[in-house]
Short mmCIF file of C-alpha atoms in Angstrom, two decimals:
data_model
loop_
_atom_site.label_atom_id
_atom_site.label_comp_id
_atom_site.label_asym_id
_atom_site.label_seq_id
_atom_site.Cartn_x
_atom_site.Cartn_y
_atom_site.Cartn_z
CA MET U 1 -31.65 -13.83 -2.47
CA ALA U 2 -33.23 -10.02 -1.74
CA ASP U 3 -31.80 -10.02 2.16
CA ASP U 4 -28.57 -10.83 0.95
CA PRO U 5 -27.74 -8.66 -1.85
CA PHE U 6 -24.29 -9.73 -4.02
CA LEU U 7 -22.13 -6.26 -3.77
CA LEU U 8 -20.30 -6.15 -7.40
CA GLY U 9 -18.48 -2.74 -8.17
CA GLY U 10 -21.12 -0.29 -5.76
CA THR U 11 -23.70 -2.41 -7.74
CA ALA U 12 -25.66 -4.50 -6.03
CA PHE U 13 -27.45 -7.63 -8.03
CA SER U 14 -29.63 -10.34 -6.04
CA SER U 15 -28.55 -13.08 -8.65
CA ARG U 16 -24.68 -14.33 -7.48
CA LEU U 17 -24.32 -16.38 -11.09
CA ILE U 18 -22.63 -14.41 -13.80
CA MET U 19 -23.38 -15.84 -17.58
CA GLY U 20 -21.06 -16.19 -20.45
CA THR U 21 -22.61 -16.43 -23.60
CA GLY U 22 -19.84 -18.41 -25.88
CA GLY U 23 -20.77 -21.89 -26.89
CA ALA U 24 -24.62 -21.16 -27.44
CA PRO U 25 -25.99 -23.36 -30.40
CA SER U 26 -28.74 -20.21 -31.10
CA LEU U 27 -29.45 -16.52 -29.78
CA ASP U 28 -32.61 -18.82 -29.26
CA VAL U 29 -31.10 -21.43 -27.00
CA LEU U 30 -28.79 -18.86 -25.31
CA GLU U 31 -31.96 -16.39 -24.50
CA ARG U 32 -33.83 -19.58 -22.41
CA ALA U 33 -30.54 -20.59 -21.12
CA LEU U 34 -30.29 -16.96 -19.48
CA VAL U 35 -34.08 -16.26 -18.39
CA ALA U 36 -33.49 -19.67 -16.40
CA SER U 37 -30.52 -18.73 -15.63
CA GLY U 38 -32.20 -15.78 -13.25
CA THR U 39 -28.73 -14.03 -13.89
CA GLU U 40 -28.01 -9.95 -14.06
CA LEU U 41 -24.95 -9.51 -15.15
CA THR U 42 -23.94 -11.00 -19.04
CA THR U 43 -20.19 -11.19 -20.49
CA VAL U 44 -19.51 -10.88 -23.92
CA ALA U 45 -16.39 -10.42 -25.79
CA MET U 46 -15.91 -7.80 -27.68
CA ARG U 47 -14.10 -9.09 -30.74
CA ARG U 48 -17.24 -10.92 -31.38
CA VAL U 49 -19.86 -8.21 -31.11
CA ASN U 50 -20.87 -5.84 -33.32
CA PRO U 51 -23.95 -3.26 -32.53
CA SER U 52 -25.20 -2.72 -35.19
CA VAL U 53 -26.48 -6.45 -36.22
CA GLN U 54 -30.10 -6.94 -35.73
CA GLY U 55 -30.37 -10.28 -33.58
CA SER U 56 -27.28 -9.69 -31.74
CA VAL U 57 -26.41 -11.42 -28.41
CA LEU U 58 -26.72 -7.23 -27.23
CA SER U 59 -30.23 -7.05 -27.90
CA VAL U 60 -30.75 -10.52 -26.94
CA LEU U 61 -29.32 -9.17 -23.02
CA ASP U 62 -31.35 -5.80 -23.70
CA ARG U 63 -35.06 -7.34 -24.59
CA LEU U 64 -33.97 -9.21 -20.76
CA GLY U 65 -32.57 -6.63 -18.89
CA VAL U 66 -29.43 -7.87 -18.72
CA ARG U 67 -26.35 -5.85 -17.73
CA VAL U 68 -23.55 -6.01 -20.09
CA LEU U 69 -20.33 -7.36 -18.82
CA PRO U 70 -17.63 -6.87 -21.72
CA ASN U 71 -14.44 -9.09 -21.40
CA THR U 72 -11.35 -9.40 -22.97
CA ALA U 73 -11.36 -12.39 -24.19
CA GLY U 74 -8.22 -13.30 -26.62
CA CYS U 75 -6.35 -10.88 -25.54
CA PHE U 76 -2.61 -12.48 -24.48
CA THR U 77 -0.44 -8.59 -23.64
CA ALA U 78 -1.63 -6.18 -21.09
CA GLY U 79 -1.87 -4.02 -24.44
CA GLU U 80 -4.54 -5.98 -26.24
CA ALA U 81 -6.88 -5.97 -22.84
CA VAL U 82 -6.46 -2.41 -22.49
CA LEU U 83 -7.21 -1.51 -25.99
CA THR U 84 -9.85 -4.03 -25.74
CA ALA U 85 -11.66 -2.20 -22.68
CA ARG U 86 -10.90 1.25 -23.88
CA LEU U 87 -13.09 0.04 -26.80
CA ALA U 88 -15.68 -1.32 -25.32
CA ARG U 89 -16.38 1.44 -23.01
CA GLU U 90 -17.08 3.84 -26.29
CA ALA U 91 -19.02 1.29 -27.43
CA LEU U 92 -21.20 0.14 -24.68
CA GLY U 93 -20.93 2.43 -22.05
CA THR U 94 -20.04 0.75 -19.14
CA SER U 95 -16.87 1.10 -17.40
CA LEU U 96 -17.63 -2.51 -15.82
CA VAL U 97 -14.90 -4.78 -17.36
CA LYS U 98 -13.79 -8.70 -17.03
CA LEU U 99 -9.87 -9.07 -17.88
CA GLU U 100 -8.31 -11.78 -19.42
CA VAL U 101 -4.53 -11.90 -20.51
CA ILE U 102 -3.78 -15.29 -21.43
CA ALA U 103 -0.45 -17.20 -21.79
CA ASP U 104 -1.24 -19.37 -24.54
CA GLU U 105 -3.91 -21.21 -26.35
CA ARG U 106 -3.62 -24.67 -25.38
CA THR U 107 -4.31 -23.77 -21.39
CA LEU U 108 -5.86 -20.68 -21.91
CA LEU U 109 -4.27 -19.84 -18.33
CA PRO U 110 -4.31 -16.27 -17.60
CA ASP U 111 -0.46 -14.70 -17.96
CA PRO U 112 -0.24 -13.04 -14.15
CA VAL U 113 2.59 -10.54 -16.06
CA GLU U 114 0.14 -8.85 -18.39
CA LEU U 115 -2.66 -9.66 -16.37
CA LEU U 116 -1.44 -7.08 -13.43
CA GLU U 117 0.27 -4.45 -15.04
CA ALA U 118 -3.68 -4.37 -17.41
CA ALA U 119 -5.41 -4.10 -14.28
CA GLU U 120 -2.90 -1.73 -12.62
CA VAL U 121 -3.68 0.49 -15.84
CA LEU U 122 -7.34 0.09 -16.28
CA VAL U 123 -7.52 0.83 -12.24
CA ASP U 124 -5.98 3.99 -12.93
CA ASP U 125 -8.44 4.94 -15.78
CA GLY U 126 -10.99 4.92 -14.27
CA PHE U 127 -12.33 1.09 -14.84
CA THR U 128 -14.02 -1.43 -12.59
CA VAL U 129 -12.20 -4.39 -12.99
CA LEU U 130 -12.59 -8.53 -12.30
CA PRO U 131 -9.90 -9.93 -13.41
CA TYR U 132 -9.30 -13.64 -14.61
CA THR U 133 -7.32 -15.19 -12.74
CA ASN U 134 -4.86 -18.24 -11.61
CA ASP U 135 -6.02 -19.91 -7.94
CA ASP U 136 -2.85 -18.11 -6.91
CA PRO U 137 -3.44 -16.33 -3.44
CA VAL U 138 -0.63 -14.45 -3.96
CA LEU U 139 -1.49 -12.97 -7.38
CA ALA U 140 -5.54 -12.83 -6.33
CA ARG U 141 -4.14 -10.43 -3.03
CA LYS U 142 -1.72 -8.00 -5.73
CA LEU U 143 -4.91 -7.63 -7.87
CA GLU U 144 -6.59 -6.45 -5.16
CA ASP U 145 -4.17 -4.36 -3.98
CA VAL U 146 -3.86 -2.38 -7.29
CA GLY U 147 -7.53 -1.88 -6.74
CA CYS U 148 -9.68 -4.54 -8.80
CA ALA U 149 -13.15 -4.75 -7.68
CA ALA U 150 -13.65 -8.38 -7.04
CA VAL U 151 -11.00 -11.61 -8.67
CA MET U 152 -12.02 -14.29 -10.24
CA PRO U 153 -9.90 -18.24 -9.68
CA LEU U 154 -10.16 -20.30 -12.03
CA GLY U 155 -10.99 -23.94 -10.56
CA SER U 156 -9.59 -25.68 -13.78
CA PRO U 157 -8.96 -24.57 -17.33
CA ILE U 158 -11.61 -23.26 -19.44
CA GLY U 159 -14.46 -25.41 -20.54
CA SER U 160 -12.79 -28.66 -18.57
CA GLY U 161 -15.70 -28.99 -16.89
CA LEU U 162 -12.82 -30.50 -14.26
CA GLY U 163 -14.48 -28.20 -11.17
CA ILE U 164 -12.57 -26.64 -8.81
CA ARG U 165 -9.04 -28.32 -8.12
CA ASN U 166 -7.04 -27.45 -5.69
CA PRO U 167 -10.05 -25.90 -2.63
CA HIS U 168 -7.35 -25.45 -0.94
CA ASN U 169 -6.17 -22.68 -2.11
CA PHE U 170 -9.53 -21.18 -2.79
CA GLN U 171 -10.13 -21.17 0.83
CA LEU U 172 -6.59 -19.23 1.30
CA ILE U 173 -7.58 -16.45 -1.24
CA VAL U 174 -11.61 -15.88 0.43
CA GLU U 175 -9.83 -15.69 3.58
CA ARG U 176 -7.58 -12.86 3.11
CA ALA U 177 -10.34 -11.50 0.35
CA ARG U 178 -11.63 -8.22 1.01
CA VAL U 179 -13.25 -7.86 -2.49
CA PRO U 180 -15.42 -10.40 -3.86
CA VAL U 181 -13.80 -13.75 -4.99
CA ILE U 182 -15.94 -15.25 -7.80
CA LEU U 183 -15.59 -18.87 -9.77
CA ASP U 184 -14.56 -18.34 -13.35
CA ALA U 185 -13.65 -21.28 -15.54
CA GLY U 186 -14.21 -24.91 -14.84
CA ALA U 187 -17.37 -25.94 -13.76
CA GLY U 188 -18.77 -28.70 -15.08
CA THR U 189 -22.14 -28.98 -12.88
CA ALA U 190 -24.61 -27.98 -10.34
CA SER U 191 -22.17 -29.89 -7.38
CA ASP U 192 -19.20 -27.83 -8.35
CA VAL U 193 -21.29 -24.74 -8.31
CA ALA U 194 -22.54 -25.21 -4.91
CA PHE U 195 -19.24 -26.33 -4.13
CA ALA U 196 -17.33 -23.16 -4.90
CA MET U 197 -20.68 -20.83 -2.59
CA GLU U 198 -19.74 -23.56 -0.04
CA LEU U 199 -16.20 -22.57 0.02
CA GLY U 200 -17.34 -18.90 0.62
CA CYS U 201 -17.14 -17.46 -3.35
CA ALA U 202 -19.67 -14.54 -3.16
CA GLY U 203 -20.27 -15.63 -6.54
CA VAL U 204 -19.79 -18.11 -10.09
CA MET U 205 -18.78 -17.45 -13.21
CA LEU U 206 -19.90 -19.77 -16.07
CA ALA U 207 -20.62 -20.08 -20.12
CA SER U 208 -19.37 -24.06 -21.55
CA ALA U 209 -21.23 -25.62 -18.82
CA VAL U 210 -24.94 -24.37 -19.65
CA THR U 211 -24.55 -23.31 -23.14
CA ARG U 212 -22.57 -26.33 -23.94
CA ALA U 213 -25.07 -28.95 -21.89
CA GLN U 214 -27.17 -31.18 -23.61
CA GLU U 215 -30.08 -29.11 -22.00
CA PRO U 216 -28.75 -25.83 -21.55
CA GLU U 217 -32.06 -23.97 -20.12
CA ARG U 218 -32.29 -27.33 -17.49
CA MET U 219 -28.44 -26.78 -16.39
CA ALA U 220 -29.02 -23.62 -16.02
CA SER U 221 -32.23 -23.75 -14.27
CA ALA U 222 -29.87 -26.06 -12.03
CA MET U 223 -26.72 -23.83 -11.52
CA ARG U 224 -29.22 -21.17 -10.62
CA TYR U 225 -30.61 -23.24 -7.47
CA ALA U 226 -26.71 -24.55 -6.91
CA VAL U 227 -25.56 -21.04 -6.51
CA GLU U 228 -28.37 -19.82 -3.60
CA ALA U 229 -28.24 -23.45 -2.25
CA GLY U 230 -24.58 -23.40 -2.08
CA ARG U 231 -24.59 -19.87 -0.48
CA LEU U 232 -27.57 -20.65 2.21
CA ALA U 233 -24.85 -23.11 3.18
CA ARG U 234 -22.26 -20.94 4.13
CA LEU U 235 -24.35 -18.92 5.68
CA ALA U 236 -25.76 -21.29 7.59
CA GLY U 237 -22.41 -23.30 8.90
CA ARG U 238 -21.57 -27.15 8.35
CA ILE U 239 -21.00 -28.66 11.60
CA PRO U 240 -16.82 -29.68 12.08
CA ARG U 241 -15.94 -33.24 9.99
CA ARG U 242 -15.25 -35.92 12.92
CA PHE U 243 -12.74 -39.03 12.64
CA PHE U 244 -15.21 -40.90 14.76
CA ALA U 245 -19.22 -41.32 14.52
CA GLU U 246 -21.13 -38.92 16.77
CA ALA U 247 -25.26 -39.54 17.75
CA SER U 248 -27.47 -36.94 16.87
CA SER U 249 -30.04 -38.67 19.41
CA PRO U 250 -29.20 -37.85 23.28
CA GLY U 251 -28.23 -41.11 25.65
CA GLU U 252 -31.09 -40.12 28.28
CA GLY U 253 -33.90 -42.34 28.92
CA LEU U 254 -32.47 -45.33 26.48
CA ALA U 255 -34.12 -48.97 27.15
CA ALA U 256 -31.47 -51.12 28.84
CA PHE U 257 -31.00 -54.67 29.14
CA ASP U 258 -31.27 -56.20 32.53
CA PRO U 259 -30.07 -59.92 32.63
CA GLU U 260 -32.43 -60.72 36.13
CA ARG U 261 -35.38 -59.35 33.92
CA PRO U 262 -35.23 -60.86 30.38
CA ALA U 263 -37.93 -59.21 28.62
CA PHE U 264 -37.75 -62.19 25.75
#
């Protein structure tokens, strides 16, 4: 939507869908899915990238004109994440980073203490930091206060496809945020994505829901339209929820039965 740009770290994007590259069965499938998604920003895990290798994810993104968003996937401490982000900046020439500091491999949930520490260091180092975080309104505010350019709460654990498990927390985060709120992790299908946008998220980040779908290209297209539909619905404003029915047609002019003059 050209008249409703997605502003992220001082850059305007027309697409509000950020794609990941993990889990794709092949580069060809990944490329077709990225095109179908309409994304302009795609994450790449630095530990899996070798810029000198032909036919890499980076070469696909370069050919498609998609901006690279390096992430710190697989980091367990603030120190590991800061080092990975700095390596990414040297290798890719970008200060944009999706910050991930996970607590353990079983849950892949963010470690809030290490995450906040890494965010503060990277912001001071001149990075545009997009942190993957819990759906915790207090932590989201603290990340914003240290200078993060967005907050990216998880809807549910990475790769689970369970959607947004706590919509109330998302509403609390959105209502208080002064930076974009982006759903990160948990989306399983298009309705999850549309719901996130209806709750007021500025964008959606996903990977597995597309790359591990039976038909990644078709699912990527579904996600693209779900983001747009959810955004339009949010801007349009939904009707209030009511306990009882409310007729949509006016009551004036309706036929009335007269017992003195039966019609049949």
